[in-house]
PDB file of C-alpha atoms and ligand atoms in Angstrom:
ATOM      1  CA  MET A  25    -136.995  84.309 -13.152  1.00 95.00           C
ATOM      2  CA  LEU A  26    -136.421  87.028 -10.588  1.00 97.00           C
ATOM      3  CA  LEU A  27    -137.663  86.056  -7.109  1.00 97.00           C
ATOM      4  CA  ALA A  28    -137.679  88.625  -4.310  1.00 97.00           C
ATOM      5  CA  HIS A  29    -138.466  88.263  -0.630  1.00 97.00           C
ATOM      6  CA  ASN A  30    -141.072  90.557   0.933  1.00 96.00           C
ATOM      7  CA  TYR A  31    -138.289  92.361   2.869  1.00 98.00           C
ATOM      8  CA  MET A  32    -136.333  93.499  -0.184  1.00 98.00           C
ATOM      9  CA  ARG A  33    -135.905  97.186  -1.034  1.00 98.00           C
ATOM     10  CA  ASP A  34    -138.975  98.719  -2.737  1.00 98.00           C
ATOM     11  CA  GLU A  35    -137.276  99.061  -6.134  1.00 98.00           C
ATOM     12  CA  VAL A  36    -136.210  95.406  -6.102  1.00 98.00           C
ATOM     13  CA  GLN A  37    -139.749  94.241  -5.284  1.00 98.00           C
ATOM     14  CA  GLU A  38    -140.939  96.492  -8.108  1.00 98.00           C
ATOM     15  CA  ILE A  39    -138.962  94.636 -10.796  1.00 98.00           C
ATOM     16  CA  ALA A  40    -139.373  91.095  -9.407  1.00 98.00           C
ATOM     17  CA  ASP A  41    -141.362  88.464 -11.315  1.00 96.00           C
ATOM     18  CA  ILE A  42    -142.563  87.104  -8.001  1.00 96.00           C
ATOM     19  CA  THR A  43    -142.427  88.460  -4.468  1.00 96.00           C
ATOM     20  CA  GLY A  44    -143.298  86.323  -1.497  1.00 93.00           C
ATOM     21  CA  ASP A  45    -142.465  84.790   1.839  1.00 90.00           C
ATOM     22  CA  SER A  46    -139.937  82.009   2.308  1.00 84.00           C
ATOM     23  CA  LEU A  47    -142.536  79.305   1.651  1.00 79.00           C
ATOM     24  CA  ALA A  48    -143.954  80.830  -1.537  1.00 87.00           C
ATOM     25  CA  LEU A  49    -140.475  81.447  -2.930  1.00 90.00           C
ATOM     26  CA  SER A  50    -139.353  77.853  -2.208  1.00 80.00           C
ATOM     27  CA  ILE A  51    -142.453  76.531  -3.979  1.00 85.00           C
ATOM     28  CA  GLU A  52    -141.815  78.804  -6.954  1.00 91.00           C
ATOM     29  CA  ALA A  53    -138.133  77.831  -7.105  1.00 86.00           C
ATOM     30  CA  ALA A  54    -139.128  74.154  -7.180  1.00 83.00           C
ATOM     31  CA  ARG A  55    -141.692  74.513  -9.947  1.00 89.00           C
ATOM     32  CA  THR A  56    -140.407  77.211 -12.301  1.00 90.00           C
ATOM     33  CA  SER A  57    -139.283  76.121 -15.738  1.00 91.00           C
ATOM     34  CA  ALA A  58    -136.807  79.023 -15.997  1.00 94.00           C
ATOM     35  CA  ASP A  59    -133.151  78.040 -16.465  1.00 94.00           C
ATOM     36  CA  VAL A  60    -131.890  80.851 -14.245  1.00 96.00           C
ATOM     37  CA  ILE A  61    -133.238  81.999 -10.890  1.00 96.00           C
ATOM     38  CA  VAL A  62    -132.034  85.360  -9.603  1.00 97.00           C
ATOM     39  CA  PHE A  63    -132.733  85.168  -5.879  1.00 96.00           C
ATOM     40  CA  CYS A  64    -133.127  88.550  -4.245  1.00 97.00           C
ATOM     41  CA  GLY A  65    -133.049  87.594  -0.628  1.00 97.00           C
ATOM     42  CA  VAL A  66    -130.491  86.107   1.727  1.00 97.00           C
ATOM     43  CA  HIS A  67    -128.141  83.163   1.323  1.00 97.00           C
ATOM     44  CA  PHE A  68    -130.287  80.396   2.857  1.00 96.00           C
ATOM     45  CA  MET A  69    -133.106  81.232   0.435  1.00 95.00           C
ATOM     46  CA  ALA A  70    -130.908  80.938  -2.645  1.00 95.00           C
ATOM     47  CA  GLU A  71    -129.433  77.756  -1.180  1.00 96.00           C
ATOM     48  CA  SER A  72    -132.920  76.282  -0.795  1.00 94.00           C
ATOM     49  CA  ALA A  73    -133.609  77.093  -4.449  1.00 93.00           C
ATOM     50  CA  ALA A  74    -130.348  75.371  -5.443  1.00 94.00           C
ATOM     51  CA  ILE A  75    -131.269  72.333  -3.324  1.00 95.00           C
ATOM     52  CA  LEU A  76    -134.700  72.037  -4.921  1.00 92.00           C
ATOM     53  CA  SER A  77    -133.633  72.837  -8.492  1.00 91.00           C
ATOM     54  CA  PRO A  78    -130.137  71.421  -9.099  1.00 91.00           C
ATOM     55  CA  ASN A  79    -130.375  71.827 -12.857  1.00 92.00           C
ATOM     56  CA  LYS A  80    -131.010  75.541 -12.689  1.00 94.00           C
ATOM     57  CA  LEU A  81    -128.469  78.282 -12.262  1.00 96.00           C
ATOM     58  CA  VAL A  82    -129.268  80.061  -8.972  1.00 96.00           C
ATOM     59  CA  LEU A  83    -127.769  83.527  -8.632  1.00 97.00           C
ATOM     60  CA  LEU A  84    -127.563  85.504  -5.387  1.00 97.00           C
ATOM     61  CA  PRO A  85    -126.714  89.092  -6.417  1.00 98.00           C
ATOM     62  CA  ARG A  86    -125.209  89.785  -2.978  1.00 98.00           C
ATOM     63  CA  PRO A  87    -123.350  86.703  -1.765  1.00 97.00           C
ATOM     64  CA  ASP A  88    -122.628  88.551   1.487  1.00 98.00           C
ATOM     65  CA  ALA A  89    -126.361  88.711   2.306  1.00 98.00           C
ATOM     66  CA  GLY A  90    -126.562  86.190   5.107  1.00 98.00           C
ATOM     67  CA  CYS A  91    -128.921  85.540   7.997  1.00 98.00           C
ATOM     68  CA  PRO A  92    -127.479  85.797  11.513  1.00 98.00           C
ATOM     69  CA  MET A  93    -130.141  83.424  12.810  1.00 98.00           C
ATOM     70  CA  ALA A  94    -129.130  80.765  10.275  1.00 98.00           C
ATOM     71  CA  ASP A  95    -125.552  81.099  11.530  1.00 98.00           C
ATOM     72  CA  MET A  96    -126.618  80.344  15.117  1.00 98.00           C
ATOM     73  CA  VAL A  97    -126.709  76.590  14.527  1.00 98.00           C
ATOM     74  CA  THR A  98    -124.176  74.307  12.849  1.00 98.00           C
ATOM     75  CA  ALA A  99    -124.560  70.713  11.702  1.00 98.00           C
ATOM     76  CA  GLU A 100    -121.983  69.621  14.317  1.00 98.00           C
ATOM     77  CA  ALA A 101    -123.791  71.345  17.204  1.00 98.00           C
ATOM     78  CA  LEU A 102    -127.107  69.917  16.038  1.00 98.00           C
ATOM     79  CA  GLU A 103    -125.628  66.405  15.892  1.00 98.00           C
ATOM     80  CA  GLU A 104    -124.447  66.845  19.485  1.00 98.00           C
ATOM     81  CA  LEU A 105    -127.978  67.775  20.601  1.00 98.00           C
ATOM     82  CA  LYS A 106    -129.449  64.862  18.624  1.00 98.00           C
ATOM     83  CA  ALA A 107    -127.071  62.475  20.389  1.00 98.00           C
ATOM     84  CA  HIS A 108    -128.713  63.456  23.695  1.00 98.00           C
ATOM     85  CA  HIS A 109    -132.194  62.761  22.273  1.00 98.00           C
ATOM     86  CA  PRO A 110    -131.946  59.638  20.140  1.00 97.00           C
ATOM     87  CA  GLY A 111    -134.887  59.050  17.824  1.00 97.00           C
ATOM     88  CA  VAL A 112    -136.392  62.512  18.382  1.00 98.00           C
ATOM     89  CA  PRO A 113    -137.209  64.178  15.034  1.00 98.00           C
ATOM     90  CA  VAL A 114    -135.660  67.515  14.110  1.00 98.00           C
ATOM     91  CA  VAL A 115    -137.863  70.275  12.674  1.00 98.00           C
ATOM     92  CA  THR A 116    -135.673  72.948  11.096  1.00 98.00           C
ATOM     93  CA  TYR A 117    -136.813  76.427  10.168  1.00 97.00           C
ATOM     94  CA  VAL A 118    -135.738  77.192   6.591  1.00 96.00           C
ATOM     95  CA  ASN A 119    -133.626  80.046   8.001  1.00 97.00           C
ATOM     96  CA  SER A 120    -130.724  77.595   8.303  1.00 98.00           C
ATOM     97  CA  SER A 121    -127.798  76.313   6.243  1.00 98.00           C
ATOM     98  CA  ALA A 122    -128.027  73.415   3.780  1.00 98.00           C
ATOM     99  CA  ALA A 123    -125.752  71.414   6.099  1.00 98.00           C
ATOM    100  CA  VAL A 124    -128.158  71.855   9.032  1.00 98.00           C
ATOM    101  CA  LYS A 125    -131.128  70.939   6.818  1.00 98.00           C
ATOM    102  CA  ALA A 126    -129.221  67.801   5.792  1.00 98.00           C
ATOM    103  CA  HIS A 127    -129.168  66.732   9.452  1.00 98.00           C
ATOM    104  CA  SER A 128    -132.887  67.413   9.915  1.00 98.00           C
ATOM    105  CA  ASP A 129    -136.033  65.353   9.388  1.00 98.00           C
ATOM    106  CA  ILE A 130    -138.279  68.082   8.052  1.00 98.00           C
ATOM    107  CA  CYS A 131    -138.136  71.818   7.386  1.00 97.00           C
ATOM    108  CA  CYS A 132    -140.745  74.460   8.078  1.00 96.00           C
ATOM    109  CA  THR A 133    -141.331  78.150   7.445  1.00 95.00           C
ATOM    110  CA  SER A 134    -143.250  80.566   9.626  1.00 94.00           C
ATOM    111  CA  ALA A 135    -146.256  80.015   7.331  1.00 93.00           C
ATOM    112  CA  ASN A 136    -146.486  76.243   7.803  1.00 94.00           C
ATOM    113  CA  ALA A 137    -144.648  75.507  11.092  1.00 96.00           C
ATOM    114  CA  MET A 138    -147.827  74.521  12.942  1.00 97.00           C
ATOM    115  CA  LYS A 139    -148.944  72.109  10.218  1.00 97.00           C
ATOM    116  CA  VAL A 140    -145.434  70.633   9.941  1.00 98.00           C
ATOM    117  CA  VAL A 141    -145.197  70.014  13.700  1.00 98.00           C
ATOM    118  CA  LYS A 142    -148.697  68.518  13.807  1.00 97.00           C
ATOM    119  CA  SER A 143    -147.852  66.236  10.868  1.00 97.00           C
ATOM    120  CA  LEU A 144    -145.262  64.406  12.989  1.00 98.00           C
ATOM    121  CA  GLN A 145    -146.242  61.087  14.592  1.00 97.00           C
ATOM    122  CA  GLU A 146    -143.835  61.590  17.487  1.00 98.00           C
ATOM    123  CA  ASN A 147    -144.802  63.417  20.654  1.00 97.00           C
ATOM    124  CA  GLU A 148    -141.389  64.999  21.105  1.00 98.00           C
ATOM    125  CA  LEU A 149    -139.351  67.107  18.686  1.00 98.00           C
ATOM    126  CA  ILE A 150    -136.249  69.237  18.421  1.00 98.00           C
ATOM    127  CA  PHE A 151    -136.994  72.684  16.929  1.00 98.00           C
ATOM    128  CA  VAL A 152    -134.094  74.692  15.454  1.00 98.00           C
ATOM    129  CA  PRO A 153    -132.937  77.422  15.268  1.00 98.00           C
ATOM    130  CA  ASP A 154    -135.610  80.031  16.150  1.00 98.00           C
ATOM    131  CA  ARG A 155    -136.570  79.962  19.824  1.00 98.00           C
ATOM    132  CA  ASN A 156    -139.347  82.503  19.305  1.00 98.00           C
ATOM    133  CA  LEU A 157    -141.080  80.755  16.415  1.00 98.00           C
ATOM    134  CA  GLY A 158    -140.642  77.439  18.249  1.00 98.00           C
ATOM    135  CA  ARG A 159    -142.173  78.732  21.475  1.00 98.00           C
ATOM    136  CA  TRP A 160    -144.990  80.461  19.621  1.00 98.00           C
ATOM    137  CA  ILE A 161    -145.964  77.225  17.852  1.00 97.00           C
ATOM    138  CA  ALA A 162    -145.547  75.128  21.021  1.00 98.00           C
ATOM    139  CA  ARG A 163    -148.370  77.092  22.701  1.00 96.00           C
ATOM    140  CA  PHE A 164    -150.814  75.640  20.179  1.00 96.00           C
ATOM    141  CA  VAL A 165    -149.491  72.078  20.276  1.00 97.00           C
ATOM    142  CA  PRO A 166    -149.490  71.298  24.021  1.00 97.00           C
ATOM    143  CA  GLU A 167    -149.581  67.563  23.343  1.00 97.00           C
ATOM    144  CA  LYS A 168    -145.993  67.634  22.027  1.00 98.00           C
ATOM    145  CA  LYS A 169    -142.797  68.266  23.961  1.00 98.00           C
ATOM    146  CA  PHE A 170    -140.455  70.739  22.256  1.00 98.00           C
ATOM    147  CA  ILE A 171    -136.693  70.871  22.703  1.00 98.00           C
ATOM    148  CA  PHE A 172    -135.725  74.399  21.646  1.00 98.00           C
ATOM    149  CA  TRP A 173    -132.565  75.828  20.157  1.00 98.00           C
ATOM    150  CA  GLU A 174    -131.793  79.318  21.469  1.00 98.00           C
ATOM    151  CA  GLY A 175    -131.359  80.981  18.070  1.00 98.00           C
ATOM    152  CA  PHE A 176    -133.173  84.189  17.179  1.00 98.00           C
ATOM    153  CA  CYS A 177    -133.592  86.916  14.580  1.00 98.00           C
ATOM    154  CA  PRO A 178    -131.710  90.017  15.781  1.00 98.00           C
ATOM    155  CA  THR A 179    -133.945  92.263  13.670  1.00 98.00           C
ATOM    156  CA  HIS A 180    -137.204  91.045  15.213  1.00 98.00           C
ATOM    157  CA  GLU A 181    -135.723  90.892  18.721  1.00 98.00           C
ATOM    158  CA  ARG A 182    -134.826  94.596  18.423  1.00 98.00           C
ATOM    159  CA  MET A 183    -138.570  95.297  18.459  1.00 98.00           C
ATOM    160  CA  THR A 184    -138.938  95.751  22.217  1.00 98.00           C
ATOM    161  CA  LEU A 185    -142.078  95.512  24.302  1.00 98.00           C
ATOM    162  CA  ASP A 186    -141.658  99.196  25.250  1.00 98.00           C
ATOM    163  CA  ALA A 187    -141.517 100.272  21.587  1.00 98.00           C
ATOM    164  CA  VAL A 188    -144.720  98.369  20.801  1.00 98.00           C
ATOM    165  CA  LEU A 189    -146.528  99.660  23.884  1.00 98.00           C
ATOM    166  CA  LYS A 190    -145.575 103.213  22.904  1.00 98.00           C
ATOM    167  CA  LYS A 191    -146.951 102.768  19.367  1.00 98.00           C
ATOM    168  CA  LYS A 192    -150.113 101.196  20.735  1.00 98.00           C
ATOM    169  CA  SER A 193    -150.682 104.122  23.086  1.00 98.00           C
ATOM    170  CA  GLU A 194    -150.090 106.607  20.246  1.00 98.00           C
ATOM    171  CA  HIS A 195    -152.544 104.718  17.999  1.00 98.00           C
ATOM    172  CA  PRO A 196    -155.058 103.040  20.332  1.00 98.00           C
ATOM    173  CA  GLU A 197    -157.460 102.302  17.453  1.00 98.00           C
ATOM    174  CA  ALA A 198    -154.842 100.383  15.435  1.00 98.00           C
ATOM    175  CA  MET A 199    -154.555  96.593  15.231  1.00 98.00           C
ATOM    176  CA  PHE A 200    -151.132  95.112  15.947  1.00 98.00           C
ATOM    177  CA  VAL A 201    -149.825  92.266  13.791  1.00 98.00           C
ATOM    178  CA  CYS A 202    -146.369  90.735  14.164  1.00 98.00           C
ATOM    179  CA  HIS A 203    -144.128  87.963  12.881  1.00 98.00           C
ATOM    180  CA  PRO A 204    -143.582  84.877  15.085  1.00 98.00           C
ATOM    181  CA  GLU A 205    -139.838  85.633  15.143  1.00 98.00           C
ATOM    182  CA  SER A 206    -140.762  88.408  17.602  1.00 98.00           C
ATOM    183  CA  LEU A 207    -140.068  88.224  21.340  1.00 98.00           C
ATOM    184  CA  PRO A 208    -142.743  86.235  23.237  1.00 98.00           C
ATOM    185  CA  GLU A 209    -143.878  89.296  25.207  1.00 98.00           C
ATOM    186  CA  VAL A 210    -144.380  91.157  21.913  1.00 98.00           C
ATOM    187  CA  SER A 211    -146.277  88.316  20.190  1.00 98.00           C
ATOM    188  CA  ALA A 212    -148.487  88.054  23.295  1.00 98.00           C
ATOM    189  CA  LEU A 213    -149.701  91.626  22.635  1.00 97.00           C
ATOM    190  CA  ALA A 214    -150.562  91.042  18.986  1.00 98.00           C
ATOM    191  CA  ASP A 215    -154.031  90.825  17.471  1.00 98.00           C
ATOM    192  CA  HIS A 216    -152.526  88.441  14.945  1.00 98.00           C
ATOM    193  CA  VAL A 217    -149.179  86.609  14.534  1.00 98.00           C
ATOM    194  CA  CYS A 218    -148.266  85.309  11.083  1.00 96.00           C
ATOM    195  CA  SER A 219    -145.711  85.038   8.266  1.00 94.00           C
ATOM    196  CA  THR A 220    -145.055  87.966   5.944  1.00 93.00           C
ATOM    197  CA  SER A 221    -147.494  86.696   3.308  1.00 89.00           C
ATOM    198  CA  GLY A 222    -150.019  86.001   6.043  1.00 93.00           C
ATOM    199  CA  MET A 223    -149.820  89.703   6.903  1.00 97.00           C
ATOM    200  CA  TYR A 224    -150.854  90.746   3.393  1.00 96.00           C
ATOM    201  CA  ASP A 225    -153.927  88.513   3.601  1.00 96.00           C
ATOM    202  CA  TRP A 226    -154.844  89.506   7.146  1.00 98.00           C
ATOM    203  CA  CYS A 227    -154.441  93.259   6.628  1.00 98.00           C
ATOM    204  CA  ARG A 228    -156.451  93.101   3.392  1.00 97.00           C
ATOM    205  CA  GLU A 229    -159.284  91.105   4.960  1.00 97.00           C
ATOM    206  CA  THR A 230    -159.466  92.847   8.351  1.00 97.00           C
ATOM    207  CA  HIS A 231    -161.919  95.739   8.374  1.00 94.00           C
ATOM    208  CA  THR A 232    -159.747  98.253  10.191  1.00 96.00           C
ATOM    209  CA  GLY A 233    -158.124 101.356   8.789  1.00 97.00           C
ATOM    210  CA  LYS A 234    -154.900 101.343  10.809  1.00 98.00           C
ATOM    211  CA  PHE A 235    -152.308  98.676  11.536  1.00 98.00           C
ATOM    212  CA  ILE A 236    -149.102  98.599  13.591  1.00 98.00           C
ATOM    213  CA  ILE A 237    -146.731  96.284  11.737  1.00 98.00           C
ATOM    214  CA  GLY A 238    -144.259  94.153  13.677  1.00 98.00           C
ATOM    215  CA  THR A 239    -141.902  92.814  11.063  1.00 98.00           C
ATOM    216  CA  GLU A 240    -139.130  94.009   8.743  1.00 98.00           C
ATOM    217  CA  ALA A 241    -139.825  97.385   7.103  1.00 98.00           C
ATOM    218  CA  GLY A 242    -139.702  96.011   3.526  1.00 98.00           C
ATOM    219  CA  ILE A 243    -143.188  94.605   3.982  1.00 98.00           C
ATOM    220  CA  LEU A 244    -144.642  98.122   4.024  1.00 98.00           C
ATOM    221  CA  TYR A 245    -144.091  98.602   0.285  1.00 98.00           C
ATOM    222  CA  LYS A 246    -146.708  96.086  -0.866  1.00 97.00           C
ATOM    223  CA  LEU A 247    -149.004  96.606   2.132  1.00 98.00           C
ATOM    224  CA  ARG A 248    -149.327 100.285   1.224  1.00 98.00           C
ATOM    225  CA  ALA A 249    -149.549  99.648  -2.532  1.00 97.00           C
ATOM    226  CA  GLU A 250    -152.314  97.063  -2.107  1.00 97.00           C
ATOM    227  CA  ASN A 251    -154.279  98.959   0.549  1.00 98.00           C
ATOM    228  CA  PRO A 252    -154.057 102.676  -0.304  1.00 98.00           C
ATOM    229  CA  GLU A 253    -157.009 103.479   1.947  1.00 98.00           C
ATOM    230  CA  LYS A 254    -155.354 101.956   5.042  1.00 98.00           C
ATOM    231  CA  GLU A 255    -152.542 103.246   7.249  1.00 98.00           C
ATOM    232  CA  PHE A 256    -149.547 101.105   8.180  1.00 98.00           C
ATOM    233  CA  ILE A 257    -147.204 102.112  10.996  1.00 98.00           C
ATOM    234  CA  LEU A 258    -143.927 100.309  11.682  1.00 98.00           C
ATOM    235  CA  ALA A 259    -143.856  99.097  15.297  1.00 98.00           C
ATOM    236  CA  SER A 260    -140.208 100.082  15.769  1.00 98.00           C
ATOM    237  CA  PRO A 261    -137.620 101.925  13.663  1.00 98.00           C
ATOM    238  CA  ALA A 262    -135.227  99.074  14.524  1.00 98.00           C
ATOM    239  CA  LEU A 263    -137.124  96.711  12.201  1.00 98.00           C
ATOM    240  CA  ILE A 264    -134.574  96.856   9.395  1.00 98.00           C
ATOM    241  CA  CYS A 265    -132.657  93.699   8.458  1.00 98.00           C
ATOM    242  CA  PRO A 266    -129.285  94.945   7.138  1.00 98.00           C
ATOM    243  CA  ASN A 267    -128.811  91.774   5.093  1.00 98.00           C
ATOM    244  CA  MET A 268    -132.172  92.102   3.374  1.00 98.00           C
ATOM    245  CA  LYS A 269    -131.315  95.678   2.442  1.00 98.00           C
ATOM    246  CA  LEU A 270    -128.016  94.854   0.691  1.00 98.00           C
ATOM    247  CA  THR A 271    -129.311  93.938  -2.761  1.00 98.00           C
ATOM    248  CA  SER A 272    -129.507  96.919  -5.140  1.00 98.00           C
ATOM    249  CA  LEU A 273    -130.692  97.201  -8.738  1.00 98.00           C
ATOM    250  CA  GLU A 274    -127.023  97.562  -9.766  1.00 98.00           C
ATOM    251  CA  ASP A 275    -126.200  94.241  -8.058  1.00 98.00           C
ATOM    252  CA  ILE A 276    -129.036  92.564  -9.960  1.00 98.00           C
ATOM    253  CA  LEU A 277    -127.882  94.053 -13.263  1.00 98.00           C
ATOM    254  CA  PHE A 278    -124.342  92.826 -12.596  1.00 98.00           C
ATOM    255  CA  SER A 279    -125.679  89.325 -11.861  1.00 98.00           C
ATOM    256  CA  LEU A 280    -127.693  89.272 -15.066  1.00 98.00           C
ATOM    257  CA  GLU A 281    -124.787  90.512 -17.171  1.00 98.00           C
ATOM    258  CA  THR A 282    -122.224  88.112 -15.724  1.00 98.00           C
ATOM    259  CA  MET A 283    -124.463  85.206 -14.636  1.00 98.00           C
ATOM    260  CA  THR A 284    -122.689  85.310 -11.264  1.00 98.00           C
ATOM    261  CA  PRO A 285    -122.426  84.828  -8.298  1.00 98.00           C
ATOM    262  CA  ALA A 286    -123.931  81.350  -8.372  1.00 98.00           C
ATOM    263  CA  VAL A 287    -124.989  79.391  -5.302  1.00 97.00           C
ATOM    264  CA  SER A 288    -124.539  75.644  -5.259  1.00 95.00           C
ATOM    265  CA  VAL A 289    -124.607  72.910  -2.649  1.00 97.00           C
ATOM    266  CA  PRO A 290    -122.356  69.806  -2.600  1.00 98.00           C
ATOM    267  CA  GLU A 291    -124.408  66.880  -3.920  1.00 98.00           C
ATOM    268  CA  GLU A 292    -124.167  64.729  -0.777  1.00 98.00           C
ATOM    269  CA  ILE A 293    -125.527  67.555   1.407  1.00 98.00           C
ATOM    270  CA  ARG A 294    -128.033  68.630  -1.230  1.00 98.00           C
ATOM    271  CA  LEU A 295    -129.714  65.225  -1.448  1.00 98.00           C
ATOM    272  CA  LYS A 296    -130.186  64.982   2.318  1.00 98.00           C
ATOM    273  CA  ALA A 297    -131.316  68.606   2.668  1.00 98.00           C
ATOM    274  CA  LYS A 298    -133.758  68.097  -0.198  1.00 97.00           C
ATOM    275  CA  GLN A 299    -135.452  65.264   1.690  1.00 98.00           C
ATOM    276  CA  ALA A 300    -136.191  67.645   4.589  1.00 98.00           C
ATOM    277  CA  LEU A 301    -137.496  70.332   2.212  1.00 95.00           C
ATOM    278  CA  ASP A 302    -139.537  67.834   0.166  1.00 95.00           C
ATOM    279  CA  ARG A 303    -141.164  66.502   3.341  1.00 97.00           C
ATOM    280  CA  MET A 304    -142.136  70.056   4.218  1.00 95.00           C
ATOM    281  CA  LEU A 305    -143.550  70.722   0.747  1.00 92.00           C
ATOM    282  CA  ALA A 306    -145.583  67.493   0.970  1.00 95.00           C
ATOM    283  CA  VAL A 307    -147.428  68.664   4.101  1.00 95.00           C
ATOM    284  CA  PRO A 308    -150.937  69.679   2.955  1.00 92.00           C
ATOM    285  CA  ARG A 309    -151.295  73.447   3.051  1.00 82.00           C
ATOM    286  CA  ASP A 310    -155.036  73.587   3.760  1.00 72.00           C
TER     287      ASP A 310
HETATM  288  P1  LIG B 426    -141.229  84.656   6.106  1.00 89.29           P
HETATM  289  O1  LIG B 426    -141.062  85.331   4.810  1.00 89.29           O
HETATM  290  O2  LIG B 426    -141.287  83.195   5.911  1.00 89.29           O
HETATM  291  O3  LIG B 426    -142.362  85.171   6.890  1.00 89.29           O
HETATM  292  O4  LIG B 426    -139.868  84.864   6.952  1.00 89.29           O
HETATM  293  C1  LIG B 426    -139.358  85.988   7.434  1.00 89.29           C
HETATM  294  C2  LIG B 426    -137.878  86.014   7.469  1.00 89.29           C
HETATM  295  O5  LIG B 426    -137.284  86.429   8.408  1.00 89.29           O
HETATM  296  C3  LIG B 426    -137.130  85.609   6.325  1.00 89.29           C
HETATM  297  O6  LIG B 426    -135.815  85.845   6.569  1.00 89.29           O
HETATM  298 FE1  LIG B 427    -132.473  86.533   9.183  1.00 89.29          FE
HETATM  299 FE2  LIG B 427    -134.071  88.068  10.640  1.00 89.29          FE
HETATM  300 FE3  LIG B 427    -132.941  89.097   8.483  1.00 89.29          FE
HETATM  301 FE4  LIG B 427    -134.872  87.247   8.254  1.00 89.29          FE
HETATM  302  S1  LIG B 427    -135.075  89.294   9.070  1.00 89.29           S
HETATM  303  S2  LIG B 427    -132.930  87.313   7.141  1.00 89.29           S
HETATM  304  S3  LIG B 427    -134.444  85.966  10.054  1.00 89.29           S
HETATM  305  S4  LIG B 427    -131.888  88.343  10.316  1.00 89.29           S
END
């Protein structure tokens, strides 16, 4: 089973069995009956697949494809923060290491973060590592107090307010949609803020011919293929995640021929991280 994130190169999305956002790919990794999962994405995604499906071989064609945001929090640093807030639950964005997930109560993705936060009984929570997603969600859940971690996605933060304002003035009739990893001043300008898969749905259903897209450039491939009559303009040329662009068809071929490189998680960490992912997957989606 070849899973590919929505930010992968066009030719990788083209050959994938399934493309999707982080949530859809985690669900697929948990339920597929395939013995081997080739994960075309970044390390934390393949790790999540290995956590959820320990009996499957999970291959990450480019083991050097990491996520700088995931590296902005460690299990040790999180434990230190938790010690200052005893009893406060930790909500961890899936863009994080297995070790950090193992020290968390529940995971979330950008597609379900609001539902996950609302599912908690407690009125206070620690949200790691994305400060922008955390602050975006917090606006809609004023009854809860958020303790934020100051992590961020360098790719989305490179989309400046000035760049978006320029695109909006060049295309005043276009709708602007962005990912919640964007800077708060950018999200505040958006007609809609959602996960990558949310963007496919919203752009398909919205009766407008032109969209300014505020997320990684890989999303354009399927947006354009599915909506040939609509125009999609990238909000900033800086919206390229170098890690998401690493995986080539040659890397995938090498993985399939050699059944390497495999991603695995030590069992003690895996079991604890799985609890946080399972709790997330148990939150009703609609
Ligand atoms: P989603 O696919 O969950 O929207 O996440 C975007 C992302 O940055 C993944 O690395
Ligand atoms: Fe990480 Fe941002 Fe790249 Fe996603 S787009 S993998 S959050 S750096």
